PDB file of C-alpha atoms in Angstrom:
ATOM      1  CA  MET A  15     -85.790 -26.604 147.899  1.00  0.00           C
ATOM      2  CA  PRO A  16     -88.761 -24.553 148.863  1.00  0.00           C
ATOM      3  CA  ASP A  17     -86.648 -24.602 152.658  1.00  0.00           C
ATOM      4  CA  MET A  18     -83.706 -23.020 151.619  1.00  0.00           C
ATOM      5  CA  ALA A  19     -85.660 -20.177 149.844  1.00  0.00           C
ATOM      6  CA  LYS A  20     -87.521 -19.641 152.551  1.00  0.00           C
ATOM      7  CA  GLN A  21     -84.133 -19.773 154.811  1.00  0.00           C
ATOM      8  CA  SER A  22     -82.972 -16.854 152.300  1.00  0.00           C
ATOM      9  CA  GLU A  23     -85.965 -15.005 152.278  1.00  0.00           C
ATOM     10  CA  GLU A  24     -85.570 -15.131 156.211  1.00  0.00           C
ATOM     11  CA  MET A  25     -81.941 -13.913 155.644  1.00  0.00           C
ATOM     12  CA  GLY A  26     -82.634 -10.749 153.568  1.00  0.00           C
ATOM     13  CA  ILE A  27     -81.291 -12.819 150.655  1.00  0.00           C
ATOM     14  CA  VAL A  28     -82.402 -11.802 147.296  1.00  0.00           C
ATOM     15  CA  GLU A  29     -80.086 -12.885 144.639  1.00  0.00           C
ATOM     16  CA  ILE A  30     -77.111 -14.273 144.902  1.00  0.00           C
ATOM     17  CA  LEU A  31     -74.383 -13.476 142.074  1.00  0.00           C
ATOM     18  CA  HIS A  32     -71.950 -15.993 140.626  1.00  0.00           C
ATOM     19  CA  GLY A  33     -68.824 -14.547 141.923  1.00  0.00           C
ATOM     20  CA  ARG A  34     -67.238 -10.517 141.616  1.00  0.00           C
ATOM     21  CA  ARG A  35     -67.228 -10.429 137.563  1.00  0.00           C
ATOM     22  CA  ALA A  36     -71.044 -10.845 137.792  1.00  0.00           C
ATOM     23  CA  PHE A  37     -71.384  -7.663 140.551  1.00  0.00           C
ATOM     24  CA  ASP A  38     -68.344  -5.955 138.413  1.00  0.00           C
ATOM     25  CA  GLU A  39     -70.858  -6.199 134.941  1.00  0.00           C
ATOM     26  CA  ILE A  40     -73.170  -4.056 136.962  1.00  0.00           C
ATOM     27  CA  ARG A  41     -71.424  -2.005 139.575  1.00  0.00           C
ATOM     28  CA  LEU A  42     -71.129   1.031 137.427  1.00  0.00           C
ATOM     29  CA  ASP A  43     -74.809   0.971 137.372  1.00  0.00           C
ATOM     30  CA  LEU A  44     -75.069   0.886 140.994  1.00  0.00           C
ATOM     31  CA  TYR A  45     -72.620   3.878 141.339  1.00  0.00           C
ATOM     32  CA  ARG A  46     -74.382   6.054 138.710  1.00  0.00           C
ATOM     33  CA  LYS A  47     -78.173   5.875 140.467  1.00  0.00           C
ATOM     34  CA  ALA A  48     -76.268   5.848 144.153  1.00  0.00           C
ATOM     35  CA  GLN A  49     -76.309   8.532 146.943  1.00  0.00           C
ATOM     36  CA  ASN A  50     -73.859   6.612 149.092  1.00  0.00           C
ATOM     37  CA  VAL A  51     -71.275   3.719 149.141  1.00  0.00           C
ATOM     38  CA  SER A  52     -69.695   1.930 151.641  1.00  0.00           C
ATOM     39  CA  TRP A  53     -67.007  -0.010 150.845  1.00  0.00           C
ATOM     40  CA  LEU A  54     -64.896  -2.732 152.867  1.00  0.00           C
ATOM     41  CA  ALA A  55     -62.402  -4.563 150.894  1.00  0.00           C
ATOM     42  CA  THR A  56     -58.950  -6.121 151.977  1.00  0.00           C
ATOM     43  CA  GLY A  57     -57.698  -3.730 149.096  1.00  0.00           C
ATOM     44  CA  PRO A  58     -60.323  -1.429 147.208  1.00  0.00           C
ATOM     45  CA  GLY A  59     -59.545  -1.701 143.858  1.00  0.00           C
ATOM     46  CA  LEU A  60     -61.451  -1.694 140.626  1.00  0.00           C
ATOM     47  CA  PRO A  61     -61.004  -4.946 137.721  1.00  0.00           C
ATOM     48  CA  PRO A  62     -58.116  -5.035 135.487  1.00  0.00           C
ATOM     49  CA  GLY A  63     -59.040  -2.128 132.430  1.00  0.00           C
ATOM     50  CA  SER A  64     -61.014  -0.096 135.265  1.00  0.00           C
ATOM     51  CA  SER A  65     -59.611   3.407 136.142  1.00  0.00           C
ATOM     52  CA  MET A  66     -60.584   3.974 139.846  1.00  0.00           C
ATOM     53  CA  GLU A  67     -59.796   8.353 139.324  1.00  0.00           C
ATOM     54  CA  ALA A  68     -62.174   8.369 136.307  1.00  0.00           C
ATOM     55  CA  GLU A  69     -65.017   5.873 137.514  1.00  0.00           C
ATOM     56  CA  ILE A  70     -64.853   7.497 141.243  1.00  0.00           C
ATOM     57  CA  GLY A  71     -64.637  10.848 139.937  1.00  0.00           C
ATOM     58  CA  LYS A  72     -67.762  10.934 137.553  1.00  0.00           C
ATOM     59  CA  CYS A  73     -69.623   9.983 140.353  1.00  0.00           C
ATOM     60  CA  LEU A  74     -68.510  12.225 142.715  1.00  0.00           C
ATOM     61  CA  GLU A  75     -69.766  15.106 139.976  1.00  0.00           C
ATOM     62  CA  ARG A  76     -73.047  13.543 140.268  1.00  0.00           C
ATOM     63  CA  GLY A  77     -73.174  13.716 144.052  1.00  0.00           C
ATOM     64  CA  THR A  78     -72.047  10.675 145.102  1.00  0.00           C
ATOM     65  CA  ASN A  79     -70.987  10.263 148.847  1.00  0.00           C
ATOM     66  CA  PHE A  80     -68.192   7.334 149.349  1.00  0.00           C
ATOM     67  CA  LYS A  81     -66.559   5.533 152.556  1.00  0.00           C
ATOM     68  CA  ILE A  82     -63.780   3.629 151.554  1.00  0.00           C
ATOM     69  CA  LEU A  83     -62.364   1.040 154.097  1.00  0.00           C
ATOM     70  CA  GLY A  84     -59.018  -0.766 153.064  1.00  0.00           C
ATOM     71  CA  TRP A  85     -57.126  -3.364 154.886  1.00  0.00           C
ATOM     72  CA  ARG A  86     -53.501  -2.044 156.003  1.00  0.00           C
ATOM     73  CA  GLY A  87     -52.203  -5.602 155.712  1.00  0.00           C
ATOM     74  CA  ASP A  88     -52.791  -6.344 151.700  1.00  0.00           C
ATOM     75  CA  ASP A  89     -50.305  -5.786 150.098  1.00  0.00           C
ATOM     76  CA  SER A  90     -50.856  -2.693 147.764  1.00  0.00           C
ATOM     77  CA  PHE A  91     -51.826  -0.835 150.872  1.00  0.00           C
ATOM     78  CA  LYS A  92     -49.110   2.053 149.847  1.00  0.00           C
ATOM     79  CA  ASP A  93     -50.382   2.733 146.391  1.00  0.00           C
ATOM     80  CA  ARG A  94     -54.289   2.042 147.303  1.00  0.00           C
ATOM     81  CA  LEU A  95     -53.349   4.569 149.967  1.00  0.00           C
ATOM     82  CA  GLU A  96     -51.545   7.361 147.183  1.00  0.00           C
ATOM     83  CA  LEU A  97     -54.375   6.806 144.515  1.00  0.00           C
ATOM     84  CA  LEU A  98     -57.551   7.179 147.191  1.00  0.00           C
ATOM     85  CA  ASN A  99     -56.109  10.244 148.592  1.00  0.00           C
ATOM     86  CA  ARG A 100     -55.453  11.639 145.410  1.00  0.00           C
ATOM     87  CA  ILE A 101     -58.776  11.089 144.360  1.00  0.00           C
ATOM     88  CA  ARG A 102     -60.122  13.194 147.641  1.00  0.00           C
ATOM     89  CA  LEU A 103     -57.914  15.842 147.647  1.00  0.00           C
ATOM     90  CA  LEU A 104     -58.467  16.729 143.856  1.00  0.00           C
ATOM     91  CA  ASN A 105     -62.247  16.377 144.847  1.00  0.00           C
ATOM     92  CA  LYS A 106     -64.423  19.703 144.976  1.00  0.00           C
ATOM     93  CA  ASP A 107     -67.395  18.029 143.282  1.00  0.00           C
ATOM     94  CA  LYS A 108     -70.931  17.599 145.362  1.00  0.00           C
ATOM     95  CA  GLY A 109     -69.877  14.285 146.506  1.00  0.00           C
ATOM     96  CA  LYS A 110     -67.617  13.113 149.054  1.00  0.00           C
ATOM     97  CA  ILE A 111     -64.815  10.940 149.407  1.00  0.00           C
ATOM     98  CA  GLU A 112     -63.905   9.133 153.361  1.00  0.00           C
ATOM     99  CA  ILE A 113     -61.033   6.943 153.573  1.00  0.00           C
ATOM    100  CA  ARG A 114     -59.468   4.932 156.338  1.00  0.00           C
ATOM    101  CA  PHE A 115     -57.712   1.870 156.667  1.00  0.00           C
ATOM    102  CA  TYR A 116     -57.885  -0.594 159.554  1.00  0.00           C
ATOM    103  CA  SER A 117     -55.408  -3.639 160.764  1.00  0.00           C
ATOM    104  CA  GLU A 118     -57.873  -6.412 161.584  1.00  0.00           C
ATOM    105  CA  GLU A 119     -58.084  -8.886 158.386  1.00  0.00           C
ATOM    106  CA  PRO A 120     -61.566  -8.445 157.054  1.00  0.00           C
ATOM    107  CA  LYS A 121     -63.368 -11.534 156.355  1.00  0.00           C
ATOM    108  CA  TRP A 122     -66.058 -10.117 154.051  1.00  0.00           C
ATOM    109  CA  TYR A 123     -65.824  -8.036 150.792  1.00  0.00           C
ATOM    110  CA  LEU A 124     -68.483  -5.481 151.015  1.00  0.00           C
ATOM    111  CA  GLN A 125     -70.620  -3.061 148.982  1.00  0.00           C
ATOM    112  CA  ILE A 126     -73.044  -1.040 151.258  1.00  0.00           C
ATOM    113  CA  ILE A 127     -74.883   0.884 147.763  1.00  0.00           C
ATOM    114  CA  ASP A 128     -77.286   2.881 149.090  1.00  0.00           C
ATOM    115  CA  ASP A 129     -79.894   0.528 151.213  1.00  0.00           C
ATOM    116  CA  THR A 130     -78.423  -3.283 149.022  1.00  0.00           C
ATOM    117  CA  ILE A 131     -75.652  -4.412 150.290  1.00  0.00           C
ATOM    118  CA  TYR A 132     -73.321  -6.804 148.089  1.00  0.00           C
ATOM    119  CA  ALA A 133     -71.163  -9.174 150.469  1.00  0.00           C
ATOM    120  CA  GLN A 134     -68.696 -12.144 149.206  1.00  0.00           C
ATOM    121  CA  PRO A 135     -66.804 -13.909 151.627  1.00  0.00           C
ATOM    122  CA  TYR A 136     -63.004 -13.920 151.543  1.00  0.00           C
ATOM    123  CA  LEU A 137     -62.437 -17.531 151.721  1.00  0.00           C
ATOM    124  CA  HIS A 138     -58.923 -19.027 152.023  1.00  0.00           C
ATOM    125  CA  GLY A 139     -57.335 -20.511 148.231  1.00  0.00           C
ATOM    126  CA  THR A 140     -60.356 -19.633 146.000  1.00  0.00           C
ATOM    127  CA  SER A 141     -60.806 -16.828 143.497  1.00  0.00           C
ATOM    128  CA  MET A 142     -63.001 -14.301 144.489  1.00  0.00           C
ATOM    129  CA  PHE A 143     -64.720 -15.110 140.708  1.00  0.00           C
ATOM    130  CA  ARG A 144     -65.250 -18.345 141.772  1.00  0.00           C
ATOM    131  CA  THR A 145     -67.213 -17.423 145.224  1.00  0.00           C
ATOM    132  CA  ALA A 146     -70.730 -16.375 145.663  1.00  0.00           C
ATOM    133  CA  MET A 147     -71.670 -12.848 146.132  1.00  0.00           C
ATOM    134  CA  PHE A 148     -74.884 -12.767 148.209  1.00  0.00           C
ATOM    135  CA  VAL A 149     -77.297  -9.448 147.675  1.00  0.00           C
ATOM    136  CA  PHE A 150     -79.264  -8.437 150.857  1.00  0.00           C
ATOM    137  CA  LYS A 151     -82.280  -5.367 150.592  1.00  0.00           C
ATOM    138  CA  LYS A 152     -83.118  -3.576 153.470  1.00  0.00           C
ATOM    139  CA  ILE A 153     -86.942  -4.742 154.460  1.00  0.00           C
ATOM    140  CA  PRO A 154     -88.182  -3.825 157.036  1.00  0.00           C
ATOM    141  CA  GLU A 155     -90.529  -7.150 157.461  1.00  0.00           C
ATOM    142  CA  TRP A 156     -87.548  -9.468 157.193  1.00  0.00           C
ATOM    143  CA  TYR A 157     -85.292 -10.546 160.344  1.00  0.00           C
ATOM    144  CA  GLY A 158     -82.649 -10.257 157.187  1.00  0.00           C
ATOM    145  CA  PHE A 159     -78.470 -10.124 157.959  1.00  0.00           C
ATOM    146  CA  TYR A 160     -78.758  -6.290 156.733  1.00  0.00           C
ATOM    147  CA  ASN A 161     -78.649  -4.808 160.076  1.00  0.00           C
ATOM    148  CA  ARG A 162     -75.500  -7.075 161.082  1.00  0.00           C
ATOM    149  CA  PHE A 163     -73.927  -6.430 157.788  1.00  0.00           C
ATOM    150  CA  GLU A 164     -74.541  -2.970 158.047  1.00  0.00           C
ATOM    151  CA  ALA A 165     -73.345  -2.641 162.103  1.00  0.00           C
ATOM    152  CA  HIS A 166     -70.098  -4.835 161.607  1.00  0.00           C
ATOM    153  CA  PHE A 167     -69.194  -1.743 158.652  1.00  0.00           C
ATOM    154  CA  THR A 168     -70.208   1.110 161.134  1.00  0.00           C
ATOM    155  CA  GLU A 169     -68.223  -0.888 163.806  1.00  0.00           C
ATOM    156  CA  MET A 170     -64.985  -1.164 161.503  1.00  0.00           C
ATOM    157  CA  TRP A 171     -65.383   2.268 160.371  1.00  0.00           C
ATOM    158  CA  ASN A 172     -64.949   4.011 163.365  1.00  0.00           C
ATOM    159  CA  SER A 173     -62.093   2.342 165.290  1.00  0.00           C
ATOM    160  CA  ALA A 174     -60.309   2.607 161.926  1.00  0.00           C
ATOM    161  CA  VAL A 175     -57.760   5.006 161.118  1.00  0.00           C
ATOM    162  CA  ASP A 176     -58.053   8.280 158.855  1.00  0.00           C
ATOM    163  CA  ILE A 177     -56.285   8.730 155.940  1.00  0.00           C
ATOM    164  CA  ASP A 178     -54.539  11.919 156.772  1.00  0.00           C
ATOM    165  CA  LYS A 179     -53.276  10.101 159.983  1.00  0.00           C
ATOM    166  CA  SER A 180     -52.434   6.824 158.337  1.00  0.00           C
ATOM    167  CA  ILE A 181     -50.405   9.218 155.754  1.00  0.00           C
ATOM    168  CA  SER A 182     -48.246  10.627 158.476  1.00  0.00           C
ATOM    169  CA  GLU A 183     -47.409   7.069 159.875  1.00  0.00           C
ATOM    170  CA  ASN A 184     -46.300   6.205 156.868  1.00  0.00           C
ATOM    171  CA  GLU A 185     -44.075   9.143 155.988  1.00  0.00           C
ATOM    172  CA  PRO A 186     -40.745   8.302 155.977  1.00  0.00           C
ATOM    173  CA  LYS A 187     -38.952   9.540 159.239  1.00  0.00           C
ATOM    174  CA  THR A 188     -36.045  12.300 157.701  1.00  0.00           C
ATOM    175  CA  GLY A 189     -35.069  13.776 161.333  1.00  0.00           C
ATOM    176  CA  LYS A 190     -35.998  16.850 159.898  1.00  0.00           C
ATOM    177  CA  ASN A 191     -38.584  19.721 160.767  1.00  0.00           C
ATOM    178  CA  ILE A 192     -40.275  21.346 157.990  1.00  0.00           C
TER     179      ILE A 192
END
């Protein structure tokens, strides 16, 4: 076990959460304190019983900035697109929300909340509630995977399609000029 603890530390893992439910229990407190949230998921959504508009809206009022990346291949892509865009268009607060979509199927669920990364692999046939979520801190003296995850998010963000372009690509073609 000492070798495993040392290896985890060298990778920058500071905690392992037992599934997405454990993350959801602390997520709102993390958002309330955050300046920046970057979110990469198949289809960014919140647990049942949560209101994305209310939760993100309150964070935007306080000045939290969001970068949300969603996967175009997710079944709920269109619904999420409309909801996230409504939040974005109605936002007149201190914080900013940017939304992009990408076509490559993600391998990890990521939330980068200020200087902490919450990362959970997508494993075929395994519930997100039964898959470990790894917590990485940005600590310079550790080799860590933090920089790799952060670079991965940035690369995905830079290659993703902005929501405005995504909406125009998904609008039905009527043949009429407006």
